[in-house]
Amino acid sequence: MFQNLRKHFADHLAERRTRRSRLVSKDGQCNIKLGHVEEKNRMAFLSDIWTTFLDMRWRYKMTIFNVVFLGSWFIFAVFYYVIAYVHGDLLEFDPPQNHTPCVFNVFGLTSAFLFSIETQMTTGYGYRCITPECGIAVIVVVVQTIVGTFINAFIGGIMVAKFARPIKRTKTITFSKTAVIGNHEGKLCLFIRVANLRKSLLIKNYIYGKLLKTTVTPEGETIVLDQVDIDFVVDAGKENMFFICPLTIFHIIDSSSPFFDMSMDTLAQQEFELVVFLDGTMESTSTCCQVRTSYLPKEIQWGYRFAPIASKSKQGKYSVDFSNFNKTVAVPTPHCAFCFLDEKGHGEEPKKGYDNAAFQHSTETPTDDIEM
């Protein structure tokens, strides 16, 4: 039992260290710390208050919204209380029977607070209402109504925009946990699988990658997070993919690829991060969104390919089995790109067969929850 707990704790610490070492997490979040930002640049966050609130976490956002509402109610309640105090409307002054107050039934700070809430949050009055006795009270009611309208519009807009952010749509676009390197139509390629979990499509898709690593220039300059472009293609086309079912994208490892000098034995010792981007437009809202993920060297498997997940029954029904989405299968692959170009290198690995049963006609209609 203690050995299992120790192993679980060690795995948890290793996962946390890996998460810190990533620039982009598996779910697309950017992990970078901005330090020593000048004060004038920090004030730019306040000038762009709309984006600041959109990027803010829900717990901070709701706390600020509650403080703003309560603060505005209390501030105007103080104004009504002062007006009632000056006009002698409070019970402590024992106003006569024929006395006309500025606001009916405001006898203290608590009743002034209730009147402030009613003024800002409703369109009519009940037990407490304004009178034309005090012009300043009428002005305060008008000002509070205008301020309350702006507050409601701003907070309502922030809430709607927060719920409608494209980042929520990206949660239903998933990448494979690992990437694989294998053969494809006579070429050595790096493969990544991506799937859309919704039936609503992404249109105008464009997929590309960046290889992030530390490089040293011939002049001796060290460049941290040097970015190298990685081109990905798919059999369905690089752009405007018909993204209705899971697709396998691949990068051709040729002489211009940064993976050309790597091999099966040296891949794990490399220090880089492969960041993959998928840009698209949501069909339902015509809003652009971007999905990101990253792969470290230990998350790239050399000499594998993805298991098939799509099938078709005799009745012509297409289905996708997501239990095989991250499953990989070993295939004969040269140890390096140089070996691949050398015909002798093709025979270094024993051939391994794999029965592609997923593309056989099934005898029964698929009953999977996810159907195309």
CSV table of C-alpha atoms in Angstrom, one decimal:
chain,number,residue,atom,x,y,z
A,1,MET,CA,0.0,0.0,0.0
A,2,PHE,CA,2.8,2.4,1.0
A,3,GLN,CA,4.7,1.6,-2.2
A,4,ASN,CA,1.6,2.4,-4.3
A,5,LEU,CA,1.2,5.7,-2.4
A,6,ARG,CA,4.9,6.5,-2.9
A,7,LYS,CA,4.6,5.7,-6.6
A,8,HIS,CA,1.5,7.8,-7.0
A,9,PHE,CA,3.1,10.7,-5.2
A,10,ALA,CA,6.2,10.5,-7.3
A,11,ASP,CA,4.1,10.4,-10.5
A,12,HIS,CA,2.2,13.4,-9.3
A,13,LEU,CA,5.4,15.4,-8.7
A,14,ALA,CA,6.8,14.3,-12.1
A,15,GLU,CA,3.6,15.5,-13.8
A,16,ARG,CA,3.8,18.8,-12.0
A,17,ARG,CA,7.4,19.3,-13.1
A,18,THR,CA,6.5,18.4,-16.6
A,19,ARG,CA,3.6,20.9,-16.5
A,20,ARG,CA,5.9,23.7,-15.4
A,21,SER,CA,8.5,22.9,-18.1
A,22,ARG,CA,5.9,23.4,-20.8
A,23,LEU,CA,5.3,26.7,-22.5
A,24,VAL,CA,1.9,25.4,-23.7
A,25,SER,CA,0.0,22.9,-21.6
A,26,LYS,CA,-1.8,20.0,-23.2
A,27,ASP,CA,-5.1,21.9,-22.9
A,28,GLY,CA,-3.6,25.0,-24.7
A,29,GLN,CA,-2.9,27.2,-21.7
A,30,CYS,CA,0.3,29.3,-22.0
A,31,ASN,CA,2.6,29.0,-19.0
A,32,ILE,CA,4.8,32.0,-19.0
A,33,LYS,CA,5.6,34.5,-16.2
A,34,LEU,CA,5.9,38.2,-17.0
A,35,GLY,CA,8.2,39.9,-14.5
A,36,HIS,CA,9.4,43.4,-13.9
A,37,VAL,CA,6.6,45.0,-16.0
A,38,GLU,CA,6.8,48.8,-15.9
A,39,GLU,CA,4.1,50.6,-14.0
A,40,LYS,CA,2.9,52.5,-17.1
A,41,ASN,CA,2.4,49.1,-18.9
A,42,ARG,CA,0.4,47.8,-15.9
A,43,MET,CA,-2.0,50.8,-16.2
A,44,ALA,CA,-2.7,49.6,-19.8
A,45,PHE,CA,-4.7,46.7,-18.2
A,46,LEU,CA,-7.0,49.3,-16.7
A,47,SER,CA,-7.4,51.3,-19.9
A,48,ASP,CA,-8.5,48.0,-21.6
A,49,ILE,CA,-10.8,47.1,-18.8
A,50,TRP,CA,-13.1,45.0,-21.0
A,51,THR,CA,-10.4,42.5,-22.0
A,52,THR,CA,-9.1,42.5,-18.5
A,53,PHE,CA,-12.5,41.4,-17.1
A,54,LEU,CA,-12.9,38.8,-19.9
A,55,ASP,CA,-9.5,37.2,-19.1
A,56,MET,CA,-10.2,37.3,-15.4
A,57,ARG,CA,-11.1,34.1,-13.5
A,58,TRP,CA,-14.7,33.6,-12.6
A,59,ARG,CA,-14.1,33.8,-8.8
A,60,TYR,CA,-12.4,37.2,-9.1
A,61,LYS,CA,-15.0,38.4,-11.6
A,62,MET,CA,-18.0,37.5,-9.4
A,63,THR,CA,-16.3,39.0,-6.4
A,64,ILE,CA,-15.8,42.3,-8.2
A,65,PHE,CA,-19.3,42.3,-9.6
A,66,ASN,CA,-20.8,41.8,-6.1
A,67,VAL,CA,-18.6,44.5,-4.6
A,68,VAL,CA,-19.6,46.9,-7.4
A,69,PHE,CA,-23.3,46.3,-6.9
A,70,LEU,CA,-23.2,46.5,-3.1
A,71,GLY,CA,-20.9,49.5,-3.3
A,72,SER,CA,-23.2,51.5,-5.6
A,73,TRP,CA,-26.2,50.6,-3.5
A,74,PHE,CA,-24.5,51.7,-0.3
A,75,ILE,CA,-23.1,54.9,-1.7
A,76,PHE,CA,-26.5,56.1,-3.0
A,77,ALA,CA,-28.1,55.0,0.2
A,78,VAL,CA,-25.7,57.3,2.1
A,79,PHE,CA,-26.9,60.2,-0.2
A,80,TYR,CA,-30.5,59.4,0.5
A,81,TYR,CA,-29.8,59.2,4.2
A,82,VAL,CA,-28.0,62.6,4.2
A,83,ILE,CA,-30.9,64.1,2.3
A,84,ALA,CA,-33.4,62.7,4.8
A,85,TYR,CA,-31.2,63.9,7.7
A,86,VAL,CA,-30.9,67.5,6.3
A,87,HIS,CA,-34.7,67.6,5.5
A,88,GLY,CA,-35.6,66.3,8.9
A,89,ASP,CA,-37.3,63.1,7.7
A,90,LEU,CA,-35.7,60.7,10.2
A,91,LEU,CA,-37.7,59.4,13.1
A,92,GLU,CA,-35.3,60.8,15.6
A,93,PHE,CA,-36.5,64.3,14.6
A,94,ASP,CA,-40.1,63.4,15.3
A,95,PRO,CA,-41.5,65.0,12.1
A,96,PRO,CA,-45.1,66.4,12.4
A,97,GLN,CA,-48.1,64.7,10.8
A,98,ASN,CA,-48.3,67.1,7.9
A,99,HIS,CA,-44.6,66.8,7.1
A,100,THR,CA,-43.8,65.8,3.5
A,101,PRO,CA,-40.5,63.8,3.3
A,102,CYS,CA,-38.2,63.7,0.3
A,103,VAL,CA,-38.6,60.0,0.1
A,104,PHE,CA,-41.6,58.3,1.7
A,105,ASN,CA,-40.8,55.7,4.5
A,106,VAL,CA,-37.0,56.4,4.6
A,107,PHE,CA,-36.4,56.7,8.3
A,108,GLY,CA,-32.8,55.6,8.6
A,109,LEU,CA,-29.8,54.1,6.8
A,110,THR,CA,-31.3,50.7,6.5
A,111,SER,CA,-34.5,52.0,4.8
A,112,ALA,CA,-32.3,54.3,2.7
A,113,PHE,CA,-30.3,51.2,1.5
A,114,LEU,CA,-33.5,49.4,0.7
A,115,PHE,CA,-34.7,52.4,-1.3
A,116,SER,CA,-31.4,52.5,-3.1
A,117,ILE,CA,-31.7,48.9,-4.2
A,118,GLU,CA,-35.3,49.4,-5.4
A,119,THR,CA,-34.3,52.5,-7.4
A,120,GLN,CA,-31.4,50.8,-9.2
A,121,MET,CA,-32.9,47.3,-9.7
A,122,THR,CA,-36.6,48.0,-10.5
A,123,THR,CA,-38.6,50.2,-12.8
A,124,GLY,CA,-41.3,51.1,-10.2
A,125,TYR,CA,-41.7,51.8,-6.5
A,126,GLY,CA,-43.8,50.2,-3.8
A,127,TYR,CA,-43.7,51.0,-0.1
A,128,ARG,CA,-41.0,53.6,-0.6
A,129,CYS,CA,-41.0,56.2,-3.3
A,130,ILE,CA,-39.6,59.6,-4.2
A,131,THR,CA,-41.5,62.9,-3.8
A,132,PRO,CA,-41.1,66.2,-5.5
A,133,GLU,CA,-40.4,67.8,-2.2
A,134,CYS,CA,-36.6,67.8,-2.6
A,135,GLY,CA,-35.0,68.6,-5.9
A,136,ILE,CA,-31.6,67.2,-4.9
A,137,ALA,CA,-33.3,63.8,-4.1
A,138,VAL,CA,-34.8,63.7,-7.6
A,139,ILE,CA,-31.3,64.5,-9.1
A,140,VAL,CA,-29.8,61.6,-7.1
A,141,VAL,CA,-32.5,59.2,-8.3
A,142,VAL,CA,-31.7,60.2,-11.9
A,143,VAL,CA,-28.0,59.8,-11.4
A,144,GLN,CA,-28.4,56.5,-9.8
A,145,THR,CA,-30.6,55.3,-12.6
A,146,ILE,CA,-28.1,56.2,-15.2
A,147,VAL,CA,-25.2,54.7,-13.2
A,148,GLY,CA,-27.1,51.5,-12.6
A,149,THR,CA,-27.9,51.2,-16.3
A,150,PHE,CA,-24.2,51.4,-17.2
A,151,ILE,CA,-23.3,48.9,-14.5
A,152,ASN,CA,-26.0,46.4,-15.6
A,153,ALA,CA,-25.0,46.8,-19.3
A,154,PHE,CA,-21.3,46.3,-18.6
A,155,ILE,CA,-21.7,43.4,-16.3
A,156,GLY,CA,-24.4,41.8,-18.5
A,157,GLY,CA,-22.2,42.2,-21.6
A,158,ILE,CA,-19.2,40.7,-19.7
A,159,MET,CA,-21.2,37.7,-18.7
A,160,VAL,CA,-22.6,37.1,-22.2
A,161,ALA,CA,-19.1,37.5,-23.8
A,162,LYS,CA,-17.5,35.3,-21.2
A,163,PHE,CA,-20.0,32.5,-21.9
A,164,ALA,CA,-19.7,32.9,-25.6
A,165,ARG,CA,-15.9,33.0,-25.8
A,166,PRO,CA,-14.5,30.7,-28.5
A,167,ILE,CA,-12.2,29.1,-25.8
A,168,LYS,CA,-15.3,27.1,-24.7
A,169,ARG,CA,-15.6,25.7,-28.2
A,170,THR,CA,-12.0,24.5,-28.1
A,171,LYS,CA,-12.8,22.2,-25.2
A,172,THR,CA,-14.6,19.9,-27.7
A,173,ILE,CA,-11.6,19.8,-30.1
A,174,THR,CA,-9.1,17.2,-28.8
A,175,PHE,CA,-5.6,16.1,-29.9
A,176,SER,CA,-4.0,12.8,-29.3
A,177,LYS,CA,-2.0,12.5,-26.1
A,178,THR,CA,1.1,11.4,-28.1
A,179,ALA,CA,2.5,11.9,-31.6
A,180,VAL,CA,4.0,9.1,-33.6
A,181,ILE,CA,6.7,8.8,-36.3
A,182,GLY,CA,6.3,6.2,-39.0
A,183,ASN,CA,6.1,5.6,-42.8
A,184,HIS,CA,3.5,7.1,-45.0
A,185,GLU,CA,3.4,6.6,-48.8
A,186,GLY,CA,7.1,6.2,-49.0
A,187,LYS,CA,7.9,9.0,-46.7
A,188,LEU,CA,9.0,9.3,-43.0
A,189,CYS,CA,6.4,11.4,-41.2
A,190,LEU,CA,5.3,12.6,-37.8
A,191,PHE,CA,1.6,12.0,-37.1
A,192,ILE,CA,-0.8,13.7,-34.8
A,193,ARG,CA,-4.5,12.8,-34.5
A,194,VAL,CA,-7.2,15.5,-33.9
A,195,ALA,CA,-10.9,15.1,-33.5
A,196,ASN,CA,-14.0,17.3,-33.3
A,197,LEU,CA,-16.4,16.0,-30.6
A,198,ARG,CA,-19.4,18.0,-31.9
A,199,LYS,CA,-21.4,17.5,-35.0
A,200,SER,CA,-21.3,21.3,-35.7
A,201,LEU,CA,-18.3,21.8,-38.0
A,202,LEU,CA,-15.3,24.1,-37.9
A,203,ILE,CA,-14.9,25.8,-41.3
A,204,LYS,CA,-11.9,27.5,-42.9
A,205,ASN,CA,-9.5,25.3,-40.9
A,206,TYR,CA,-5.7,25.9,-40.9
A,207,ILE,CA,-3.3,23.7,-39.0
A,208,TYR,CA,0.4,24.4,-38.3
A,209,GLY,CA,3.1,23.9,-35.7
A,210,LYS,CA,6.0,25.6,-34.0
A,211,LEU,CA,9.1,23.8,-32.7
A,212,LEU,CA,10.3,25.7,-29.6
A,213,LYS,CA,13.9,25.1,-28.5
A,214,THR,CA,17.0,26.9,-27.3
A,215,THR,CA,19.6,27.5,-30.1
A,216,VAL,CA,23.0,29.1,-30.3
A,217,THR,CA,23.7,31.3,-33.3
A,218,PRO,CA,27.1,31.2,-35.1
A,219,GLU,CA,27.8,34.6,-33.4
A,220,GLY,CA,27.5,32.9,-30.0
A,221,GLU,CA,24.1,34.3,-29.2
A,222,THR,CA,21.8,32.0,-27.2
A,223,ILE,CA,18.1,32.3,-28.3
A,224,VAL,CA,15.7,30.9,-25.8
A,225,LEU,CA,12.4,29.7,-27.2
A,226,ASP,CA,13.6,29.9,-30.8
A,227,GLN,CA,10.6,29.1,-33.1
A,228,VAL,CA,10.9,26.9,-36.1
A,229,ASP,CA,7.9,26.5,-38.4
A,230,ILE,CA,6.5,23.0,-38.8
A,231,ASP,CA,4.2,22.4,-41.7
A,232,PHE,CA,1.4,19.9,-41.3
A,233,VAL,CA,-0.7,18.4,-44.0
A,234,VAL,CA,-3.6,16.0,-44.2
A,235,ASP,CA,-4.9,13.8,-47.0
A,236,ALA,CA,-8.0,15.9,-47.1
A,237,GLY,CA,-6.0,19.1,-47.7
A,238,LYS,CA,-4.1,21.6,-45.5
A,239,GLU,CA,-6.9,24.2,-45.5
A,240,ASN,CA,-10.7,23.9,-45.6
A,241,MET,CA,-10.6,20.4,-44.1
A,242,PHE,CA,-13.9,18.5,-43.9
A,243,PHE,CA,-13.6,18.2,-40.2
A,244,ILE,CA,-16.5,15.8,-39.5
A,245,CYS,CA,-14.5,12.9,-38.3
A,246,PRO,CA,-11.1,12.5,-36.6
A,247,LEU,CA,-8.2,13.3,-38.9
A,248,THR,CA,-4.6,12.3,-38.8
A,249,ILE,CA,-2.3,15.2,-39.7
A,250,PHE,CA,1.3,14.6,-40.6
A,251,HIS,CA,4.6,16.4,-41.0
A,252,ILE,CA,7.0,15.1,-43.7
A,253,ILE,CA,10.5,14.6,-42.2
A,254,ASP,CA,12.7,15.6,-45.1
A,255,SER,CA,16.1,17.4,-45.3
A,256,SER,CA,14.4,20.7,-44.4
A,257,SER,CA,12.7,19.3,-41.3
A,258,PRO,CA,14.1,19.9,-37.8
A,259,PHE,CA,13.5,16.2,-37.1
A,260,PHE,CA,15.8,15.1,-39.9
A,261,ASP,CA,18.9,14.9,-37.6
A,262,MET,CA,17.0,13.0,-34.9
A,263,SER,CA,16.8,9.3,-34.5
A,264,MET,CA,15.0,6.7,-32.5
A,265,ASP,CA,17.8,6.6,-30.0
A,266,THR,CA,18.4,10.3,-29.7
A,267,LEU,CA,14.8,11.6,-29.7
A,268,ALA,CA,14.3,11.2,-25.9
A,269,GLN,CA,17.5,13.2,-25.2
A,270,GLN,CA,16.4,16.2,-27.2
A,271,GLU,CA,15.1,19.4,-25.6
A,272,PHE,CA,12.2,20.9,-27.5
A,273,GLU,CA,8.5,21.5,-27.4
A,274,LEU,CA,6.3,20.9,-30.4
A,275,VAL,CA,3.3,23.2,-30.3
A,276,VAL,CA,0.4,22.5,-32.7
A,277,PHE,CA,-2.2,25.1,-33.6
A,278,LEU,CA,-5.6,24.6,-35.3
A,279,ASP,CA,-7.3,27.8,-36.4
A,280,GLY,CA,-10.9,27.6,-37.5
A,281,THR,CA,-14.3,29.4,-37.6
A,282,MET,CA,-17.2,28.1,-35.7
A,283,GLU,CA,-20.1,27.2,-38.0
A,284,SER,CA,-22.8,28.2,-35.6
A,285,THR,CA,-21.5,31.7,-34.6
A,286,SER,CA,-18.9,32.5,-37.4
A,287,THR,CA,-16.4,33.3,-34.6
A,288,CYS,CA,-12.8,32.4,-35.0
A,289,CYS,CA,-11.1,30.2,-32.5
A,290,GLN,CA,-7.8,28.6,-32.0
A,291,VAL,CA,-7.0,25.2,-30.4
A,292,ARG,CA,-3.5,24.5,-29.1
A,293,THR,CA,-1.6,21.6,-27.6
A,294,SER,CA,2.1,20.6,-27.2
A,295,TYR,CA,4.3,17.6,-27.2
A,296,LEU,CA,7.6,17.0,-25.5
A,297,PRO,CA,10.2,14.5,-26.8
A,298,LYS,CA,9.0,11.8,-24.5
A,299,GLU,CA,5.5,12.1,-25.9
A,300,ILE,CA,6.6,11.3,-29.4
A,301,GLN,CA,6.7,7.5,-30.2
A,302,TRP,CA,9.1,6.4,-33.0
A,303,GLY,CA,8.1,3.5,-35.0
A,304,TYR,CA,4.3,3.6,-34.4
A,305,ARG,CA,1.1,4.5,-36.1
A,306,PHE,CA,-2.4,5.2,-34.8
A,307,ALA,CA,-4.9,2.4,-34.7
A,308,PRO,CA,-8.0,3.0,-37.0
A,309,ILE,CA,-11.1,4.2,-35.3
A,310,ALA,CA,-13.6,4.6,-38.1
A,311,SER,CA,-15.8,1.7,-39.4
A,312,LYS,CA,-18.7,1.1,-41.6
A,313,SER,CA,-21.4,-1.5,-41.2
A,314,LYS,CA,-23.1,-3.5,-43.9
A,315,GLN,CA,-26.1,-1.2,-43.6
A,316,GLY,CA,-23.8,1.7,-44.6
A,317,LYS,CA,-23.7,3.3,-41.1
A,318,TYR,CA,-20.5,5.1,-40.2
A,319,SER,CA,-19.3,5.2,-36.6
A,320,VAL,CA,-16.2,6.3,-34.7
A,321,ASP,CA,-14.8,4.4,-31.7
A,322,PHE,CA,-13.0,6.9,-29.5
A,323,SER,CA,-11.6,4.2,-27.3
A,324,ASN,CA,-8.9,3.8,-30.0
A,325,PHE,CA,-8.3,7.5,-30.4
A,326,ASN,CA,-4.9,7.5,-28.5
A,327,LYS,CA,-4.1,3.8,-29.2
A,328,THR,CA,-0.9,3.3,-31.2
A,329,VAL,CA,0.5,0.2,-33.0
A,330,ALA,CA,4.2,-0.7,-33.6
A,331,VAL,CA,5.2,-0.7,-37.3
A,332,PRO,CA,8.5,-1.4,-39.0
A,333,THR,CA,10.3,2.0,-39.2
A,334,PRO,CA,13.9,3.0,-39.9
A,335,HIS,CA,15.9,4.2,-36.9
A,336,CYS,CA,16.5,7.7,-38.5
A,337,ALA,CA,15.7,9.7,-41.6
A,338,PHE,CA,19.2,8.9,-43.0
A,339,CYS,CA,18.3,5.2,-42.7
A,340,PHE,CA,15.0,5.8,-44.4
A,341,LEU,CA,16.8,7.4,-47.4
A,342,ASP,CA,19.2,4.4,-47.5
A,343,GLU,CA,17.5,1.4,-48.9
A,344,LYS,CA,19.6,-0.9,-46.7
A,345,GLY,CA,18.1,0.8,-43.6
A,346,HIS,CA,14.6,-0.4,-44.5
A,347,GLY,CA,15.5,-3.9,-43.4
A,348,GLU,CA,17.0,-3.1,-40.0
A,349,GLU,CA,13.7,-3.7,-38.1
A,350,PRO,CA,11.8,-7.0,-38.3
A,351,LYS,CA,8.5,-6.6,-40.1
A,352,LYS,CA,5.4,-6.6,-37.9
A,353,GLY,CA,2.0,-7.3,-39.2
A,354,TYR,CA,-1.2,-5.7,-38.0
A,355,ASP,CA,-4.7,-6.8,-39.0
A,356,ASN,CA,-6.8,-3.7,-39.8
A,357,ALA,CA,-10.1,-5.1,-38.5
A,358,ALA,CA,-11.7,-1.8,-38.1
A,359,PHE,CA,-12.3,-1.4,-41.8
A,360,GLN,CA,-14.0,-4.8,-42.1
A,361,HIS,CA,-17.8,-4.7,-42.6
A,362,SER,CA,-19.3,-5.4,-39.2
A,363,THR,CA,-22.2,-7.8,-38.8
A,364,GLU,CA,-24.2,-5.6,-36.5
A,365,THR,CA,-25.2,-2.0,-36.6
A,366,PRO,CA,-22.9,0.0,-34.4
A,367,THR,CA,-24.4,1.1,-31.1
A,368,ASP,CA,-21.7,3.6,-30.1
A,369,ASP,CA,-22.9,6.9,-28.5
A,370,ILE,CA,-20.8,8.9,-31.0
A,371,GLU,CA,-22.0,8.3,-34.5
A,372,MET,CA,-21.4,10.2,-37.7
